[in-house]
Short mmCIF file of C-alpha atoms in Angstrom, two decimals:
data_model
loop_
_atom_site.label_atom_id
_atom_site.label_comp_id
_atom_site.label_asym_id
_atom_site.label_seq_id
_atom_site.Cartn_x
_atom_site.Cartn_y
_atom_site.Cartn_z
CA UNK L 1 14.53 -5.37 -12.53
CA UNK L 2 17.83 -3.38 -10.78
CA UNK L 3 18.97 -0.68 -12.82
CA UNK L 4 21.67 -1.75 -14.24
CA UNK L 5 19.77 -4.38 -16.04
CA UNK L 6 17.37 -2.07 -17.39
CA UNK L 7 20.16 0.21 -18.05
CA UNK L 8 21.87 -2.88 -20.21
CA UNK L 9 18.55 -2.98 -22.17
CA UNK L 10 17.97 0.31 -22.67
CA UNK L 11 21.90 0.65 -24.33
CA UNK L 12 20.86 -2.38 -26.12
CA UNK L 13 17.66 -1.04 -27.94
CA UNK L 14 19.07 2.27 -28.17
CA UNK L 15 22.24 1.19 -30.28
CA UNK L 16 19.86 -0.98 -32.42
CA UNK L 17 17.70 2.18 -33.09
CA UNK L 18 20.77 4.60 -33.96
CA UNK L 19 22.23 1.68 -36.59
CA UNK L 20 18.92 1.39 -37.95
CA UNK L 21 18.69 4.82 -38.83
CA UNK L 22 22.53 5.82 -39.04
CA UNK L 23 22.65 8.08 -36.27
CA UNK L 24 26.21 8.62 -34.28
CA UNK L 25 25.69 8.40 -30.68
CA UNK L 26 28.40 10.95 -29.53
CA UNK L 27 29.08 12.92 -25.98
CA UNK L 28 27.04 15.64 -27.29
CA UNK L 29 24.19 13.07 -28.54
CA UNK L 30 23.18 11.94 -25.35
CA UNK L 31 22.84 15.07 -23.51
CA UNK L 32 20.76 16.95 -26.31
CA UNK L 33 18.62 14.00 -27.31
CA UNK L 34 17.78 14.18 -23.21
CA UNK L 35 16.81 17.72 -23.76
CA UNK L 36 14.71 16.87 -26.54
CA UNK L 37 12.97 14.50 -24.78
CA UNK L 38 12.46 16.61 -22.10
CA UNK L 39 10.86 19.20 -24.20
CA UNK L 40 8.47 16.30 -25.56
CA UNK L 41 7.39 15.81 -22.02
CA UNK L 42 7.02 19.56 -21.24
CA UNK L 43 4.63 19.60 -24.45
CA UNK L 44 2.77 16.87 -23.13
CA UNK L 45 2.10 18.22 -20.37
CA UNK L 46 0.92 21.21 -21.07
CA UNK L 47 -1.47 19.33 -23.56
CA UNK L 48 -3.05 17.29 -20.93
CA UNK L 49 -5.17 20.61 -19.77
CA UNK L 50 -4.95 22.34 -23.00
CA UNK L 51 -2.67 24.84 -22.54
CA UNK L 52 -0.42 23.14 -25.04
CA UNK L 53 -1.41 22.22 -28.64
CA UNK L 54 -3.62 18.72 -29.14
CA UNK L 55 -2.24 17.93 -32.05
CA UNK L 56 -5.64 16.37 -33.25
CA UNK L 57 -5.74 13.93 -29.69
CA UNK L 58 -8.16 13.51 -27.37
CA UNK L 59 -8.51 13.35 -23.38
CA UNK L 60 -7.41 10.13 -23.43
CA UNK L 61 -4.71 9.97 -26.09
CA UNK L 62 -2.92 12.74 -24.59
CA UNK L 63 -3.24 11.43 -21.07
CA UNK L 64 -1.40 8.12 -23.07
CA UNK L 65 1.37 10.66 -24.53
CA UNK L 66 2.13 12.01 -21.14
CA UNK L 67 2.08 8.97 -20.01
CA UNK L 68 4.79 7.03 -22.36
CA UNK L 69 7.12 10.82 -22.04
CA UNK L 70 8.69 10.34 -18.40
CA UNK L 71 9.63 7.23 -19.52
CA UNK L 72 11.61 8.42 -23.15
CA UNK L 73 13.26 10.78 -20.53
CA UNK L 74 13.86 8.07 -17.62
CA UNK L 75 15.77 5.92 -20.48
CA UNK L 76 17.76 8.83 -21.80
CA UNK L 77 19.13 9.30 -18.43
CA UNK L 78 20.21 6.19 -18.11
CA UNK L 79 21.95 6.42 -21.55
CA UNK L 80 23.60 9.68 -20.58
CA UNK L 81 24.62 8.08 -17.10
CA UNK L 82 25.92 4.88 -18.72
CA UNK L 83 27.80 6.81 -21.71
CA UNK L 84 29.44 8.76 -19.01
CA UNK L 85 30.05 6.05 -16.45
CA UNK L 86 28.23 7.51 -13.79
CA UNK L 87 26.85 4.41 -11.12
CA UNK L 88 23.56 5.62 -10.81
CA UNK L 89 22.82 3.50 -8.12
CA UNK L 90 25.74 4.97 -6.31
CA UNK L 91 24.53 8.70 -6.61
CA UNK L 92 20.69 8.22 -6.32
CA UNK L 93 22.02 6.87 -2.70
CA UNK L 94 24.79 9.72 -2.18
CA UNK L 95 22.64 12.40 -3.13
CA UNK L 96 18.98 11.33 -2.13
CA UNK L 97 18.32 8.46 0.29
CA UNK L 98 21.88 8.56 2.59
CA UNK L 99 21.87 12.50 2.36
CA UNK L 100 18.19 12.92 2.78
CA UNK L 101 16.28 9.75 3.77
CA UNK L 102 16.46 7.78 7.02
CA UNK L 103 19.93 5.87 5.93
CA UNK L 104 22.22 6.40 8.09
CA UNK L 105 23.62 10.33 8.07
CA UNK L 106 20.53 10.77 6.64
CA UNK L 107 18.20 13.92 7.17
CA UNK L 108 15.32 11.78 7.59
CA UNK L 109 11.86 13.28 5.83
CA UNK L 110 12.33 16.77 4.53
#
């Protein structure tokens, strides 16, 4: 799947989930449900070698948590990206594999 399929899908699901539960998806929405999720991951994280709270899991089930919590944040950047407009595709290969990779003008390996 290219990204802007799963992007589509993504917009799809989250729109469902925000008229479910009567929640406005504004500017500001997208940016600081990103930062939640990113705060879920960093919690996740640190529970994996216990320097976080367990919350009553155990090896396994917070190895799962981490897991599923890159890709919350994944989809809420492609929400943000797609709220804003921003081609994704486009930057990824402005700013990583032209700029940095072996692409032409690229930097090749850093």
């Amino acid at each position: 799947m290219d990204v802007n399929d799963l992007s589509a899908e993504v917009e799809r699901v989250s729109r469902g989930y925000a008229t479910r539960f009567g929640i406005e998806r504004d500017a500001d929405w997208f940016v600081l449900k990103l930062h939640e999720e990113m705060g879920e991951l960093t919690q996740a994280y640190l529970a994996l070698d216990g320097r976080g709270r367990a919350k009553g899991l155990d090896d396994r089930e917070r190895s799962a948590r981490f897991g599923a919590e890159p890709a919350d944040v994944f989809c809420h950047v492609l929400l943000l990206a797609d709220h804003h407009g921003v081609d994704l595709t486009a930057e990824v290969r402005a700013k990583w594999l032209d700029r940095w990779g072996a692409g032409p003008g690229g930097r090749g390996p850093v």
